[in-house]
CSV table of C-alpha atoms in Angstrom, one decimal:
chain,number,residue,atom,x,y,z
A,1,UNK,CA,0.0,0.0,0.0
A,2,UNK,CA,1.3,3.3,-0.6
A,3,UNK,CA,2.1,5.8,2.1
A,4,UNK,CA,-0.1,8.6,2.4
A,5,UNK,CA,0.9,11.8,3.1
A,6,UNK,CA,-0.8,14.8,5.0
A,7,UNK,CA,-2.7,17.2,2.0
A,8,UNK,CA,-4.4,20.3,2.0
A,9,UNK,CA,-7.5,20.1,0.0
A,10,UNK,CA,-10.3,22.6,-1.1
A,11,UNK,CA,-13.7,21.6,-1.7
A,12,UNK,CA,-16.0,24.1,-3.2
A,13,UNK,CA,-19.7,24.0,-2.0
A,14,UNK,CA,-18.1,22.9,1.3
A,15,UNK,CA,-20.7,24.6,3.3
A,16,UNK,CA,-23.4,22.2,3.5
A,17,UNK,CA,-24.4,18.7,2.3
A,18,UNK,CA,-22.3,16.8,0.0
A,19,UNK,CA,-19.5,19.2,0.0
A,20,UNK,CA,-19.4,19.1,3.9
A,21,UNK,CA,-19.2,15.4,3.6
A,22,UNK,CA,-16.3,15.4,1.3
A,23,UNK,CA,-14.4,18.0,3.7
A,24,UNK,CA,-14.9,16.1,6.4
A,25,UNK,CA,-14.3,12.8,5.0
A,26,UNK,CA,-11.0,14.2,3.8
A,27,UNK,CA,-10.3,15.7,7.2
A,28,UNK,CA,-11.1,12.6,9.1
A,29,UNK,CA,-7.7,11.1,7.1
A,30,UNK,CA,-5.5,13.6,8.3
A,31,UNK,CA,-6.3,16.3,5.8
A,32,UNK,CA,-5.9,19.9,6.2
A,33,UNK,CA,-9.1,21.3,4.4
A,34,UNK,CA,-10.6,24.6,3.0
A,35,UNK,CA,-14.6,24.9,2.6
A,36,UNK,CA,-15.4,27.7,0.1
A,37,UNK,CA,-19.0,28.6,-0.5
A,38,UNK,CA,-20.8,31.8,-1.0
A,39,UNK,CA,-22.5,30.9,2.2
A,40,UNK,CA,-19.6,32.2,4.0
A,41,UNK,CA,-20.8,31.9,7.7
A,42,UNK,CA,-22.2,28.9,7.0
A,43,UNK,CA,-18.7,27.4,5.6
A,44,UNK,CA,-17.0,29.6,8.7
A,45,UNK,CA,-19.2,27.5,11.2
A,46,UNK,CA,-18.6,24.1,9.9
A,47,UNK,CA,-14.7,24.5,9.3
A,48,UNK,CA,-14.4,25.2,12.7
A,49,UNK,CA,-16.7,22.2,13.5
A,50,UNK,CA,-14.5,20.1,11.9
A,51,UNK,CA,-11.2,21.6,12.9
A,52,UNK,CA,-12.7,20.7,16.9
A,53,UNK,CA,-13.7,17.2,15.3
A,54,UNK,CA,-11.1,16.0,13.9
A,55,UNK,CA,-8.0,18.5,14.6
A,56,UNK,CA,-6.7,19.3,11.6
A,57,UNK,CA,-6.7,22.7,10.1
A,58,UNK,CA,-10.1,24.0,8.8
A,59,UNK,CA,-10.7,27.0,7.0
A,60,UNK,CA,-13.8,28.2,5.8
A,61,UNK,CA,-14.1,30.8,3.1
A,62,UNK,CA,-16.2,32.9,0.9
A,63,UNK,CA,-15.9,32.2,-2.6
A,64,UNK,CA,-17.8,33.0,-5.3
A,65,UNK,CA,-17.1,30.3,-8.4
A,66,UNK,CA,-18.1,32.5,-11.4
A,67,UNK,CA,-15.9,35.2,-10.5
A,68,UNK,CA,-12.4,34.4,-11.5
A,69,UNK,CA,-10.8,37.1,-9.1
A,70,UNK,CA,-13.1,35.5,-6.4
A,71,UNK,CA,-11.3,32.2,-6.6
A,72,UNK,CA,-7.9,33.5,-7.6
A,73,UNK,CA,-8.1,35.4,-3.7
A,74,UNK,CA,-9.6,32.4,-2.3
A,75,UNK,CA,-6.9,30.2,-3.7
A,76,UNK,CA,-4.5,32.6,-2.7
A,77,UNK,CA,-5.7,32.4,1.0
A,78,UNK,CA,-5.8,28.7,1.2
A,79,UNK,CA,-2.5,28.1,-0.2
A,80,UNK,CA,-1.3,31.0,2.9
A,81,UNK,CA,-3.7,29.0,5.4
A,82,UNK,CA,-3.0,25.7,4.7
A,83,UNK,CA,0.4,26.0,3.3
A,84,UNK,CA,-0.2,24.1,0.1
A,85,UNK,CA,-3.0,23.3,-2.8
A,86,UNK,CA,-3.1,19.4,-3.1
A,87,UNK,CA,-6.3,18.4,-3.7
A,88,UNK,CA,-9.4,20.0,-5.2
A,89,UNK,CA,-12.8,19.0,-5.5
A,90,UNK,CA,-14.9,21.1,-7.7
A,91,UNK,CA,-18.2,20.2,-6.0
A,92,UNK,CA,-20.3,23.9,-6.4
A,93,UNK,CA,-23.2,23.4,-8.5
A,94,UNK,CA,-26.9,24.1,-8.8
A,95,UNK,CA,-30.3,23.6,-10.6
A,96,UNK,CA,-32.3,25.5,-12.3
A,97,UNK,CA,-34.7,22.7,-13.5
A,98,UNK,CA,-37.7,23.5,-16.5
A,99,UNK,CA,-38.9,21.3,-19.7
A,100,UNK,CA,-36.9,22.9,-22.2
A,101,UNK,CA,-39.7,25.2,-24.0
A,102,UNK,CA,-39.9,26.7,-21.2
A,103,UNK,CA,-36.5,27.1,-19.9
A,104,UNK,CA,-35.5,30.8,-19.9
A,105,UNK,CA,-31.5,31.9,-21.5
A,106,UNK,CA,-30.7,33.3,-18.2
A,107,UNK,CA,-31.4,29.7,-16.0
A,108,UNK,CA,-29.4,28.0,-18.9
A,109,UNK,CA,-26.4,30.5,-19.2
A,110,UNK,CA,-26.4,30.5,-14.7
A,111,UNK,CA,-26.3,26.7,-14.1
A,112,UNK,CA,-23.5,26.6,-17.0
A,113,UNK,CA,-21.8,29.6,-15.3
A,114,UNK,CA,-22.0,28.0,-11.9
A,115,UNK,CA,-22.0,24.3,-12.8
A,116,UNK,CA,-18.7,24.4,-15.5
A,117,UNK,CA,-17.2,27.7,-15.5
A,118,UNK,CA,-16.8,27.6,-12.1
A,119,UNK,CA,-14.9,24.1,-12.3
A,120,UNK,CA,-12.9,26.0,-15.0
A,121,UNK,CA,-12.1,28.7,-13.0
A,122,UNK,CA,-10.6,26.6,-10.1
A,123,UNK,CA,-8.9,24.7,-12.2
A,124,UNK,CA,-7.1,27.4,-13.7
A,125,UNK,CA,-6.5,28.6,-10.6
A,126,UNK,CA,-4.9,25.7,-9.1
A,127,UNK,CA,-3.2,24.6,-11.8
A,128,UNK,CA,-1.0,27.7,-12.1
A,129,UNK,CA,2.4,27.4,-12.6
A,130,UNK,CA,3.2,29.3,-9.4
A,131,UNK,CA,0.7,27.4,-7.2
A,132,UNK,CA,1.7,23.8,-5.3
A,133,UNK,CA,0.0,21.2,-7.7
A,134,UNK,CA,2.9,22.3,-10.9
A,135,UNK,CA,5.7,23.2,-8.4
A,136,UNK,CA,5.3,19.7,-6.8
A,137,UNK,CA,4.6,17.8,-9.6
A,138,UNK,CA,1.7,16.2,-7.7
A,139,UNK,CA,-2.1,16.4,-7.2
A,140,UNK,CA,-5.5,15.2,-7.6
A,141,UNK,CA,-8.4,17.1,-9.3
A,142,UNK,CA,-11.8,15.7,-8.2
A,143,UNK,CA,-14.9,16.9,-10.0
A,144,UNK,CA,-18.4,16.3,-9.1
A,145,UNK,CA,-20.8,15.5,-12.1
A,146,UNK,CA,-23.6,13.4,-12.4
A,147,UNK,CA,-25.2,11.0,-13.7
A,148,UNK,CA,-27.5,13.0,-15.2
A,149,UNK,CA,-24.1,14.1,-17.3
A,150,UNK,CA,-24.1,10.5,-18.8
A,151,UNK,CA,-27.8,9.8,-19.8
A,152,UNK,CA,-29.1,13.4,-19.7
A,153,UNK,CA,-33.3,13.3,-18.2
A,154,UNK,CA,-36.5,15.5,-19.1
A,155,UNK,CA,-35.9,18.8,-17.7
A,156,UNK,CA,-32.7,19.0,-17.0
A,157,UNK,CA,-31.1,20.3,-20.5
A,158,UNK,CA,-29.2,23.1,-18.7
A,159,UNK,CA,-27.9,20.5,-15.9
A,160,UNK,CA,-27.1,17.5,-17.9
A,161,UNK,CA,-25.5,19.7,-20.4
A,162,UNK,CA,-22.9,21.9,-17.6
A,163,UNK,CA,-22.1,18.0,-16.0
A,164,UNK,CA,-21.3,17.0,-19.4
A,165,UNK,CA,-19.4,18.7,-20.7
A,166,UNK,CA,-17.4,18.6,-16.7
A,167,UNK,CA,-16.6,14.9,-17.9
A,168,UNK,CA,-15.4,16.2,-21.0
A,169,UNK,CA,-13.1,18.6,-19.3
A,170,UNK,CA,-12.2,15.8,-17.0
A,171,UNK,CA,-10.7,13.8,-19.5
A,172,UNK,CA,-9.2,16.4,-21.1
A,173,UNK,CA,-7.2,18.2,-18.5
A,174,UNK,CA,-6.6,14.5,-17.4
A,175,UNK,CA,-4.0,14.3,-20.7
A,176,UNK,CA,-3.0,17.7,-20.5
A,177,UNK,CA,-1.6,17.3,-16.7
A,178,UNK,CA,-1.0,13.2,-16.4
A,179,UNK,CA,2.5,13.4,-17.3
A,180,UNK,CA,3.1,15.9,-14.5
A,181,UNK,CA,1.6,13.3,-11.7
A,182,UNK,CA,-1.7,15.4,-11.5
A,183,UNK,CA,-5.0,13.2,-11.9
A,184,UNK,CA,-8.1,14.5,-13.2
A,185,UNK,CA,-11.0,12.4,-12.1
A,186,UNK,CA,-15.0,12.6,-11.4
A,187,UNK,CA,-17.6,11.3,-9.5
A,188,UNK,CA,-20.9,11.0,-11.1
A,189,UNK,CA,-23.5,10.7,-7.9
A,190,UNK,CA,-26.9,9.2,-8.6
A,191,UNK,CA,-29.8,9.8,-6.5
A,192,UNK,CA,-27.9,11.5,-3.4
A,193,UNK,CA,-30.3,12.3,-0.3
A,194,UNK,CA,-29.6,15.4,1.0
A,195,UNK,CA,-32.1,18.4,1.8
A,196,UNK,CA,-33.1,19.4,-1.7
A,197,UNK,CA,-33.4,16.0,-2.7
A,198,UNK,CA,-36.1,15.0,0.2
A,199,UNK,CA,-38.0,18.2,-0.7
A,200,UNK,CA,-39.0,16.4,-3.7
A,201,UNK,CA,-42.9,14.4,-3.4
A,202,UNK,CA,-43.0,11.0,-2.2
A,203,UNK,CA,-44.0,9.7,-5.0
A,204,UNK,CA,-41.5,10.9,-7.1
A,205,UNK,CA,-38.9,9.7,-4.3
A,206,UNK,CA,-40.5,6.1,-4.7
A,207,UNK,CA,-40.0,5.9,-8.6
A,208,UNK,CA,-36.7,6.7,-8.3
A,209,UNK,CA,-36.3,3.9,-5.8
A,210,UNK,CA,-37.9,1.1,-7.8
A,211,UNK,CA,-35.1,1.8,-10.2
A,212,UNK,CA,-31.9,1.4,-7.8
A,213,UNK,CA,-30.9,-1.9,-7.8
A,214,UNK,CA,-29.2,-1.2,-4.2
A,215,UNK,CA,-32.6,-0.6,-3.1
A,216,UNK,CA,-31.6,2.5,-1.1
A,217,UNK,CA,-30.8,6.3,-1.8
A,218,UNK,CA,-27.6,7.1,-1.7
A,219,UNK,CA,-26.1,9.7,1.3
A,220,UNK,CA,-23.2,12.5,0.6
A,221,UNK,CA,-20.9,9.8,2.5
A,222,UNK,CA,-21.2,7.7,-0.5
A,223,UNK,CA,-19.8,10.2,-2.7
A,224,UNK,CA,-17.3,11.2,-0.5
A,225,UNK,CA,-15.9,7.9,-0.4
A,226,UNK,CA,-15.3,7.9,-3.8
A,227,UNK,CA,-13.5,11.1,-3.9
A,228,UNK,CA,-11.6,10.2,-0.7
A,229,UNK,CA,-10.5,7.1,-2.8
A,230,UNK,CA,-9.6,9.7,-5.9
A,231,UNK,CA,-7.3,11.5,-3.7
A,232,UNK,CA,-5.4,8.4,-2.4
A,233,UNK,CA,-1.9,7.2,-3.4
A,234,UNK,CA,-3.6,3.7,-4.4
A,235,UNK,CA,-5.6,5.9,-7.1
A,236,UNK,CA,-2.3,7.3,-8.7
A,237,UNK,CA,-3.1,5.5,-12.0
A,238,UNK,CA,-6.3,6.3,-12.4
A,239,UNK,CA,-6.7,9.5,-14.6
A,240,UNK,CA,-9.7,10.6,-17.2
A,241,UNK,CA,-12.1,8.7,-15.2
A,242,UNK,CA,-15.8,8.8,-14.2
A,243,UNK,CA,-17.1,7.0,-11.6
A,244,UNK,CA,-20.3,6.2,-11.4
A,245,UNK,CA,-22.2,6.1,-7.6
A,246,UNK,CA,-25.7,5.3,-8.5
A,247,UNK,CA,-26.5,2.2,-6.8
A,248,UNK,CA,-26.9,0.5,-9.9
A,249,UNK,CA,-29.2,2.8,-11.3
A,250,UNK,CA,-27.6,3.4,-14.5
């Protein structure tokens, strides 16, 4: 097994639900982490929850994902914080879900703005020359799609389209940076409970169960699993790829 080493890690959407769940998976191994959101007390509160937790270092930080300069002087203040840029998991995103003849330009052009810009952004912001990840020549890129990406659904042209076309930059920045030992992988979550998700009717809820082979939802820990297991030594040869955590729904 290879040795793992301490890491300081950013997770966007860090505030609250699946991105707390990554942060604090990450922090429960050791990890040094940095939970941006635009919900900046919110991200404040639960950093320092985890910091007590666990004992690592926690920060918690306001960042905006469609503003380049936002994330640039987040960056910036996690690499100061922590000490380093490791890991990052683009994890921000939102909906903005209508049948297509009636889906307006402006919830299209937001949920691509939020959804895949802002995983451009950070990426380009990480991946600076200056920054850890090039000067190390080591680090893992984790980005949160869906499955929705893969098979698209009714509705959900704006969504399916911004997580596709993350996959497609996942694979490609995962050739671009490979040959300097940084990985470029995603996790494409299913059906994920979490508080938007148990908003939705109960019968709605119990369709989508009677096609999950697993015969269960699946809970932000699941996810975080996988990108805990992305940002390992063992996954050091794994680059370009998508993971699917659907329960066998897909």
């Amino acid at each position: 097994m290879a040795e793992a080493q301490i890491r300081a890690a950013l997770v966007t959407g860090g505030a609250r639900g699946i991105g707390l769940a990554i942060a604090a998976r990450l922090a429960r191994e050791g990890h040094s982490v940095a939970l941006a959101d635009v919900l900046e007390e919110e991200a404040a509160r639960a950093a320092e929850n985890l910091a007590a937790e666990t004992g690592v270092k926690a920060l918690g930080l306001k960042m905006d994902v469609t503003d380049p300069e936002s994330v640039e002087a987040g960056v910036e203040k996690v690499v100061s914080g922590l000490g380093s840029l490791d890991i990052l998991v683009n994890n921000a995103g939102i909906t903005r879900d209508q049948l297509f003849m009636r889906m307006s330009p402006e919830d299209w052009s937001l949920v691509l703005k939020v959804n895949l810009d802002g995983a451009f952004n950070c990426c380009k912001a990480a991946l600076n020359r200056k920054r850890p990840m090039m000067r190390n020549h080591w680090g893992r890129i984790v980005n949160i799609t869906s499955i929705i990406g893969v098979v698209g659904n009714a509705g959900q042209a704006n969504y399916a389209a911004s997580k596709a076309g993350l996959i497609g930059l996942t694979r490609s920045l995962a050739k671009e940076y490979g040959v300097r030992n940084i990985t470029v992988n995603a996790v494409a979550p299913g059906f994920i409970r979490t508080p938007m998700t148990d908003k939705l009717p109960e019968k709605v809820k119990e369709e989508y169960l009677r096609t999950i082979p697993a015969g269960r939802f699946g809970t932000p820990e699941d996810v975080a699993a996988a990108v805990a297991f992305f940002a390992s030594p063992e996954a050091g040869y794994i680059n370009g790829h998508v993971l699917r955590v659907d329960g066998g729904m897909f």
